[in-house]
Short mmCIF file of C-alpha atoms and ligand atoms in Angstrom, two decimals:
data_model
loop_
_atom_site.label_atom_id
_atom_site.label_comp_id
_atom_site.label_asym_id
_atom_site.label_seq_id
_atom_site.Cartn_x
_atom_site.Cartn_y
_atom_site.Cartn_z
CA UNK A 1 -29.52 -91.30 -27.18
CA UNK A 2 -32.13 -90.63 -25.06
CA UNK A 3 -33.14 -92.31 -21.29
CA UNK A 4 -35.63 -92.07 -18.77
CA UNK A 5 -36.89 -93.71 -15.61
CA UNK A 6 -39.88 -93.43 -14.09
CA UNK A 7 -40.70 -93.13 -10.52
CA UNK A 8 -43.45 -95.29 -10.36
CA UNK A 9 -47.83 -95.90 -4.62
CA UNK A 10 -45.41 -95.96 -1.99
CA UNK A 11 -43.96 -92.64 -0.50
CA UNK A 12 -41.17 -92.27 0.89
CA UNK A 13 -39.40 -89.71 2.84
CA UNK A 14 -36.20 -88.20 1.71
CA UNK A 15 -34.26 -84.56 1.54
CA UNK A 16 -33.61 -82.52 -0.95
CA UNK A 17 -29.76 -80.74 -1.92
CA UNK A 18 -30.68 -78.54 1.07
CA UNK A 19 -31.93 -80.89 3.15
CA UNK A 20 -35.39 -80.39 2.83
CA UNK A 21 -37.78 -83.12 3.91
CA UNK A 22 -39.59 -84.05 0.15
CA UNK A 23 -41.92 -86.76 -0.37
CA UNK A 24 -41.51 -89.44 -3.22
CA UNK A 25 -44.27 -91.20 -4.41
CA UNK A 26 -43.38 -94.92 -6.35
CA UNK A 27 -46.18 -95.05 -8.82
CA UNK A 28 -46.03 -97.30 -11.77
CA UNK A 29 -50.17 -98.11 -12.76
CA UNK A 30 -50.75 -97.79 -16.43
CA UNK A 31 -51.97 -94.42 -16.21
CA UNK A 32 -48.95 -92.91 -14.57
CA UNK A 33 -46.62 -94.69 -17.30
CA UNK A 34 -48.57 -93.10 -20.16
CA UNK A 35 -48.25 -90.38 -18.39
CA UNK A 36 -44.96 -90.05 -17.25
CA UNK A 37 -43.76 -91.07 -20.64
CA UNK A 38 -45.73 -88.83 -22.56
CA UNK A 39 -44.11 -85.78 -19.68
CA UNK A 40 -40.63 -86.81 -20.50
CA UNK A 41 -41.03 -86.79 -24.71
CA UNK A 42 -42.54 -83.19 -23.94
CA UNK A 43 -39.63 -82.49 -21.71
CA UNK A 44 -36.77 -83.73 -24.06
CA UNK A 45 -38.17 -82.69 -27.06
CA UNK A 46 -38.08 -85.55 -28.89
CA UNK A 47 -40.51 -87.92 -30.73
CA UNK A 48 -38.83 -91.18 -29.02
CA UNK A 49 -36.93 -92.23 -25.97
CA UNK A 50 -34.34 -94.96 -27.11
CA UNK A 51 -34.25 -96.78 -23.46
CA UNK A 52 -36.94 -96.23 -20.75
CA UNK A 53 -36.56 -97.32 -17.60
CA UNK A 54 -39.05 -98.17 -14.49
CA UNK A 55 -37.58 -96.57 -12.00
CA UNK A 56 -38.51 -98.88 -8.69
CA UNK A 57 -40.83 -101.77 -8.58
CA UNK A 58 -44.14 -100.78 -6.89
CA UNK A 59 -45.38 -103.20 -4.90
CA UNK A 60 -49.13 -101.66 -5.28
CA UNK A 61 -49.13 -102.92 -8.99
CA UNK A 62 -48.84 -105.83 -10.70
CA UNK A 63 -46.00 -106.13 -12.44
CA UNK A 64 -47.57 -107.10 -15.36
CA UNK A 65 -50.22 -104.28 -15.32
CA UNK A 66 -47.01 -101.72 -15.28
CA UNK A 67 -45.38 -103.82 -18.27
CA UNK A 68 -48.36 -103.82 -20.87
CA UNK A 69 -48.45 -100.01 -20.38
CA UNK A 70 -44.77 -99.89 -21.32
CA UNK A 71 -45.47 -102.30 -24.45
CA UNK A 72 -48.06 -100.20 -25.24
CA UNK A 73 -45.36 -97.05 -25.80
CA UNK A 74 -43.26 -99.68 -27.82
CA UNK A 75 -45.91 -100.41 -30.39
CA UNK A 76 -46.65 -96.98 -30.55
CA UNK A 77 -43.35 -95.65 -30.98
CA UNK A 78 -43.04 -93.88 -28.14
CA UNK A 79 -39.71 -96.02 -26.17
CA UNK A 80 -37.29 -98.02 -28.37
CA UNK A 81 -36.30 -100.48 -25.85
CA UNK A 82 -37.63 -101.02 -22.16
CA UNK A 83 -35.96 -101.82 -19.19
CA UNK A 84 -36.27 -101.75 -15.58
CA UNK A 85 -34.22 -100.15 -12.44
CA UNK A 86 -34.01 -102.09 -8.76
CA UNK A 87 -35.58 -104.67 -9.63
CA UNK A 88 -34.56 -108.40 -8.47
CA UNK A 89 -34.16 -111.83 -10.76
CA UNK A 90 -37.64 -112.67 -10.22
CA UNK A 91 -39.02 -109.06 -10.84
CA UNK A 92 -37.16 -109.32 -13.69
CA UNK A 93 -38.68 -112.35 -14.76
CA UNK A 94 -42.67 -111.15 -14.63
CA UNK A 95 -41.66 -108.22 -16.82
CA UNK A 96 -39.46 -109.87 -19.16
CA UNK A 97 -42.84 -112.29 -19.89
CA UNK A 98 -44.52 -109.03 -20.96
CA UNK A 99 -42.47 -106.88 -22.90
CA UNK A 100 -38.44 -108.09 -23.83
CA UNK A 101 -36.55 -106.32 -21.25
CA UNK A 102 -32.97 -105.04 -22.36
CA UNK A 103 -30.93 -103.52 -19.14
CA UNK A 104 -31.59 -103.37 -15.32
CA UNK A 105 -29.92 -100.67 -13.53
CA UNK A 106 -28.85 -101.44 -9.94
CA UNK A 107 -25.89 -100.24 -7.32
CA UNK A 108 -22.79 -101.63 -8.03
CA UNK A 109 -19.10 -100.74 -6.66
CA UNK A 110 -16.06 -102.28 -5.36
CA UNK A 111 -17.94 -102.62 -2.04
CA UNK A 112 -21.42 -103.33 -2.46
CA UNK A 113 -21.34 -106.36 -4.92
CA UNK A 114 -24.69 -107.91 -3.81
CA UNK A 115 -25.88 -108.17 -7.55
CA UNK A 116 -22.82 -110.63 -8.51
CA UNK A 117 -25.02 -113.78 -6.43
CA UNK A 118 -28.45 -113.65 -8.46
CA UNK A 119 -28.76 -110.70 -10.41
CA UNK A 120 -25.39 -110.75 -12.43
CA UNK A 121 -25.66 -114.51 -13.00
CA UNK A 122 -29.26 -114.43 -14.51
CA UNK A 123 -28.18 -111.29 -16.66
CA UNK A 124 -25.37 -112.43 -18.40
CA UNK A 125 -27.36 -115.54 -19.22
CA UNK A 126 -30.38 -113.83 -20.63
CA UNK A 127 -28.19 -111.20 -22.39
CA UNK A 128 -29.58 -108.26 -20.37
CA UNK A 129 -27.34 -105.10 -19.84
CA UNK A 130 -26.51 -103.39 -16.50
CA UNK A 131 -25.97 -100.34 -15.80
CA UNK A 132 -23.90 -99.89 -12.55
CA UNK A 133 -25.11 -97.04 -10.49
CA UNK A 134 -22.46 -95.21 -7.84
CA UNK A 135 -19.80 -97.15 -8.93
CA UNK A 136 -16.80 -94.77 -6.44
CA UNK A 137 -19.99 -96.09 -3.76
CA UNK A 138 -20.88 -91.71 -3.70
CA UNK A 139 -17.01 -90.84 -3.64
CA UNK A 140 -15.24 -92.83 -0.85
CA UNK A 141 -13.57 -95.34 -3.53
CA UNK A 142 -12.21 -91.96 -5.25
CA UNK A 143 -10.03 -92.21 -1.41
CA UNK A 144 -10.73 -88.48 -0.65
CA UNK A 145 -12.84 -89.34 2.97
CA UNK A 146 -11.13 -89.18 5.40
CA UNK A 147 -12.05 -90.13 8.46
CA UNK A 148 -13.94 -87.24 10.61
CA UNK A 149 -14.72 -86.08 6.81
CA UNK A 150 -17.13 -82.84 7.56
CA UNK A 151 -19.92 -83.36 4.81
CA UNK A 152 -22.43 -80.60 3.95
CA UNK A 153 -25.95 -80.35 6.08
CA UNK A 154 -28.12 -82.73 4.15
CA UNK A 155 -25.57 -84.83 2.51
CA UNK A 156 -26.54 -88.90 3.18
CA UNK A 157 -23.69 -90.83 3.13
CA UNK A 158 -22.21 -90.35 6.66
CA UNK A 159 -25.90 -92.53 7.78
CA UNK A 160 -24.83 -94.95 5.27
CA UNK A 161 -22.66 -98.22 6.62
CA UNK A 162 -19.73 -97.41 4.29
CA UNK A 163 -18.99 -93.87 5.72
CA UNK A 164 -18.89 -95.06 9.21
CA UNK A 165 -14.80 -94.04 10.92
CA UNK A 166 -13.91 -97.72 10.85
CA UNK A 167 -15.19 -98.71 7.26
CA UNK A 168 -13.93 -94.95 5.65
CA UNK A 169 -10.25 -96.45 7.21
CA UNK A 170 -10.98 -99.93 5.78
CA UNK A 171 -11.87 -98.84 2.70
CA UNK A 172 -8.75 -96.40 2.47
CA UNK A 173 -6.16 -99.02 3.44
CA UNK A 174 -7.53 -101.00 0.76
CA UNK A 175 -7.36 -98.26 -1.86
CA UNK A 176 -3.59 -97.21 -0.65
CA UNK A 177 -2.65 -100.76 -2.16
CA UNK A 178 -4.07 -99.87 -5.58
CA UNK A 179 -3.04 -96.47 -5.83
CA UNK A 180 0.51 -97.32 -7.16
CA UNK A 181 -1.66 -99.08 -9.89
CA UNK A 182 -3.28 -96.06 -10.80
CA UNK A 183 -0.54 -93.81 -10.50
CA UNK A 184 1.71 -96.32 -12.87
CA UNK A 185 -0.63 -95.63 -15.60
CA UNK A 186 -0.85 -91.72 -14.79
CA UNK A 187 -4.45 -92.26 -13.50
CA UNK A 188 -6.64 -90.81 -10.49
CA UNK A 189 -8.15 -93.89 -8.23
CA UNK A 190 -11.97 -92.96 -9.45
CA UNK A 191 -10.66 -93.70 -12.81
CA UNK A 192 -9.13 -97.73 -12.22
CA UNK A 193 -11.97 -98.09 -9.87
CA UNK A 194 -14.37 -96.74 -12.86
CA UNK A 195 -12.57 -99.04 -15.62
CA UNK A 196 -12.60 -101.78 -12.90
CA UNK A 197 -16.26 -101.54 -12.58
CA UNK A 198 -16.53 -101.64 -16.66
CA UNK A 199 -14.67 -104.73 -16.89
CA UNK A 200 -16.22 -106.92 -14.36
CA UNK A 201 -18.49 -109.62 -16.02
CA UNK A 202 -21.61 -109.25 -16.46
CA UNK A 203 -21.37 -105.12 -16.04
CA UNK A 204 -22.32 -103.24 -19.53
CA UNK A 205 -22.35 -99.42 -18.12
CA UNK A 206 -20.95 -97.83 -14.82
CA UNK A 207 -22.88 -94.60 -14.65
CA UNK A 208 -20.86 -92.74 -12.62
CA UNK A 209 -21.84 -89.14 -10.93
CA UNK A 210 -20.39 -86.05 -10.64
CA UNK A 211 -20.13 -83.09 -8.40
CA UNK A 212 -18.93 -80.40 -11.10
CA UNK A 213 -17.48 -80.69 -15.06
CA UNK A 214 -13.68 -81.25 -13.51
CA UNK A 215 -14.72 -84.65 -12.25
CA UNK A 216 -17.61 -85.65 -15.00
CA UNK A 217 -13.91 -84.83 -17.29
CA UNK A 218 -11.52 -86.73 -15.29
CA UNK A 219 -13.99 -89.81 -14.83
CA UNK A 220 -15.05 -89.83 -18.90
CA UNK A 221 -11.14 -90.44 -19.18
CA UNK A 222 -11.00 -93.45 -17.58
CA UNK A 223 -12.12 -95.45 -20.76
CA UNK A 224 -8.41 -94.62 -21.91
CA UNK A 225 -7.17 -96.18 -18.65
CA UNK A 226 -6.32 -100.00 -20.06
CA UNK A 227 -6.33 -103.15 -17.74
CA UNK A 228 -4.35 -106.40 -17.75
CA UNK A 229 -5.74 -109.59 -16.44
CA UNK A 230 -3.06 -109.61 -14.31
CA UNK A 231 -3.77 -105.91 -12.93
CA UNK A 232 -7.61 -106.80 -12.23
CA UNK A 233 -6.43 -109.76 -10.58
CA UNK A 234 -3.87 -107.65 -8.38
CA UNK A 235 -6.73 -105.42 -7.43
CA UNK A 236 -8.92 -108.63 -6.72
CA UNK A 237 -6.79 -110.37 -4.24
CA UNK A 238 -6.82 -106.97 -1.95
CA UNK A 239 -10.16 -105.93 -2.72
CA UNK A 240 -11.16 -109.54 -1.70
CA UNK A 241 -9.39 -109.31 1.92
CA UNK A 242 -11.53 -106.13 2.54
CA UNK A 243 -13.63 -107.14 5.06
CA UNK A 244 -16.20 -104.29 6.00
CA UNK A 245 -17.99 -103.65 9.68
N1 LIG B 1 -31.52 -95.77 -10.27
C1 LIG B 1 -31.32 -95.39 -9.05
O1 LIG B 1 -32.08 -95.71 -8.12
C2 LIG B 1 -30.11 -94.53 -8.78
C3 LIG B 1 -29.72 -94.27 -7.46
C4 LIG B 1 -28.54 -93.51 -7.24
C5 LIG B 1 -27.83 -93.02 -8.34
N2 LIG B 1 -28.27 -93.29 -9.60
C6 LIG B 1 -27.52 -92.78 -10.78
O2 LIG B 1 -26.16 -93.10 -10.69
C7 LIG B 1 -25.36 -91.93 -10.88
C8 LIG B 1 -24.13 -92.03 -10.03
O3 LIG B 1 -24.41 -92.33 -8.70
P1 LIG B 1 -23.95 -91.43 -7.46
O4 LIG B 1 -23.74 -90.04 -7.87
O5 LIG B 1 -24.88 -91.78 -6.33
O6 LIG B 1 -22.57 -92.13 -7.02
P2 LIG B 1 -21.08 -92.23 -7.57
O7 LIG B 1 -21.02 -92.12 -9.01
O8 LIG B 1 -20.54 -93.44 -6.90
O9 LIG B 1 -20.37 -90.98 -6.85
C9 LIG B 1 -20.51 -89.68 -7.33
C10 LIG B 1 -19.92 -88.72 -6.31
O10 LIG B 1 -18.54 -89.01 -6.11
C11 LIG B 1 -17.78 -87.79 -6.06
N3 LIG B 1 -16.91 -87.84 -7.25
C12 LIG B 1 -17.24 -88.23 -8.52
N4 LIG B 1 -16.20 -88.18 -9.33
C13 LIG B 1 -15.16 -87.75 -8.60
C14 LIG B 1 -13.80 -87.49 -8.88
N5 LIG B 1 -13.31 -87.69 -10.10
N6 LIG B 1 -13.01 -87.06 -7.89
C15 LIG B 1 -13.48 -86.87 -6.65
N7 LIG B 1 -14.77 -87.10 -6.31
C16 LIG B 1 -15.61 -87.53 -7.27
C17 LIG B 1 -18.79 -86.66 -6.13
O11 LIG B 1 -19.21 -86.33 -4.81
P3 LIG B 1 -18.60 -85.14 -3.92
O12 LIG B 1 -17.70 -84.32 -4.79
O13 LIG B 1 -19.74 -84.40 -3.36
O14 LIG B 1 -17.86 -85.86 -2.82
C18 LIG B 1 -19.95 -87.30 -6.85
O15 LIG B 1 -21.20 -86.68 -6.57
C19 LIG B 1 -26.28 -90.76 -10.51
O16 LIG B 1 -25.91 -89.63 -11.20
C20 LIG B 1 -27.66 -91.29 -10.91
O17 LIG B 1 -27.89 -90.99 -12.27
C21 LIG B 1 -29.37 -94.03 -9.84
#
């Protein structure tokens, strides 16, 4: 199976692994989807591209300018199925009237569950897939941050709310009550919090990252860890008392 996302004009600032400033440019006019498209069947190889993805709405198109572009590569072949990534309901909504939209994929963990108000709701009623990005929110649900954690130069998360001291302890007194979960069914904490993430409603995918092949191994396993009601329910109640800063 093959997948894609475009970056669709805003730039933005970020950094690259060395902590480089780069520019990114959110582009999604017809031309660049064409284009981009037609760059990514060159760069895979391949004749098709089973699921492709706008990467980021761009809020110097119209949505529905962006979406007749990507019906266009449907009727000729070129993308099996479309779908969109960070987009909201109503974003949704505009492309859906163009071209049948199949997935949406958006940040969901243990700790940022904003989706499960709009986004989740309106999904599992129009039978569109998610696919959970950063599921372990970057590694701190994995519980190895600790706090005064030295990250490398460039590295994001310690700007990001859930790696500040008091959340890192938050979110590690929270995960101490789960790990004898884990460890009852011989599993690593990224892997319940990975199967967690697969079985909550209205989640289809958890793409999950991965520093090096050790943990891309140990996270593919967690599809063998099994879950009870009861057990999701257990890690519920506690993950429901966590109350971040
Ligand atoms: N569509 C979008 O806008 C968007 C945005 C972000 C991400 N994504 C996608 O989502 C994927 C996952 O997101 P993510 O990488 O940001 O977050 P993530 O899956 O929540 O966390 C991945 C990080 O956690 C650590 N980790 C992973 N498995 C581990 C294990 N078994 N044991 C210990 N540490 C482990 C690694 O970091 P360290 O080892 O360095 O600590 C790894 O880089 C990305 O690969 C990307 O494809 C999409």
């Amino acid at each position: 199976m093959t997948w894609e996302g475009t970056n669709g004009a805003f730039a933005f600032s970020s950094q690259d692994n060395s902590g480089k400033a780069i520019d990114i440019y959110k582009y999604a006019g017809r031309d660049s989807i064409i284009k981009e498209c037609e760059a990514s069947l060159r760069r895979m190889r391949t004749d098709y591209i089973d699921l492709y993805q706008i990467h980021w709405p761009d809020a110097t198109t119209p949505i529905e300018e962006t979406f007749e572009a990507v019906l266009r590569l449907k009727e000729q072949g070129k993308i099996r199925e479309a779908g969109v990534c960070n987009y909201n309901v109503e974003q949704m909504k505009q492309a859906d009237a163009v071209v049948k939209l199949v997935s949406n994929q958006v940040p969901f963990s243990m700790v940022e569950r904003t989706i499960e108000k709009e986004l989740v709701p309106y999904c599992i009623e129009n039978n569109k897939s998610i696919l959970a990005y950063s599921p372990l929110q970057r590694g701190i649900l994995t519980g190895k941050i600790k706090p005064g954690h030295k990250f490398e130069a460039g590295d994001h998360r310690p700007n990001t709310p859930f790696y500040q001291p008091d959340n890192i302890a938050r979110i590690n007194a929270f995960l101490s009550l789960i790990k004898p979960l884990a460890e009852s069914k011989n599993a690593t904490l990224a892997q319940l919090v990975i199967r967690w993430t697969i079985e909550r409603p209205g989640i289809t995918v958890a793409l999950v990252g991965a520093r090096n092949a050790g943990q891309a191994e140990q996270n593919a396993a967690a599809i063998n860890v099994k879950l009870t009601q009861e057990e999701i329910d257990f890690i519920n109640k506690h993950l429901y008392a966590l109350q971040l800063v």
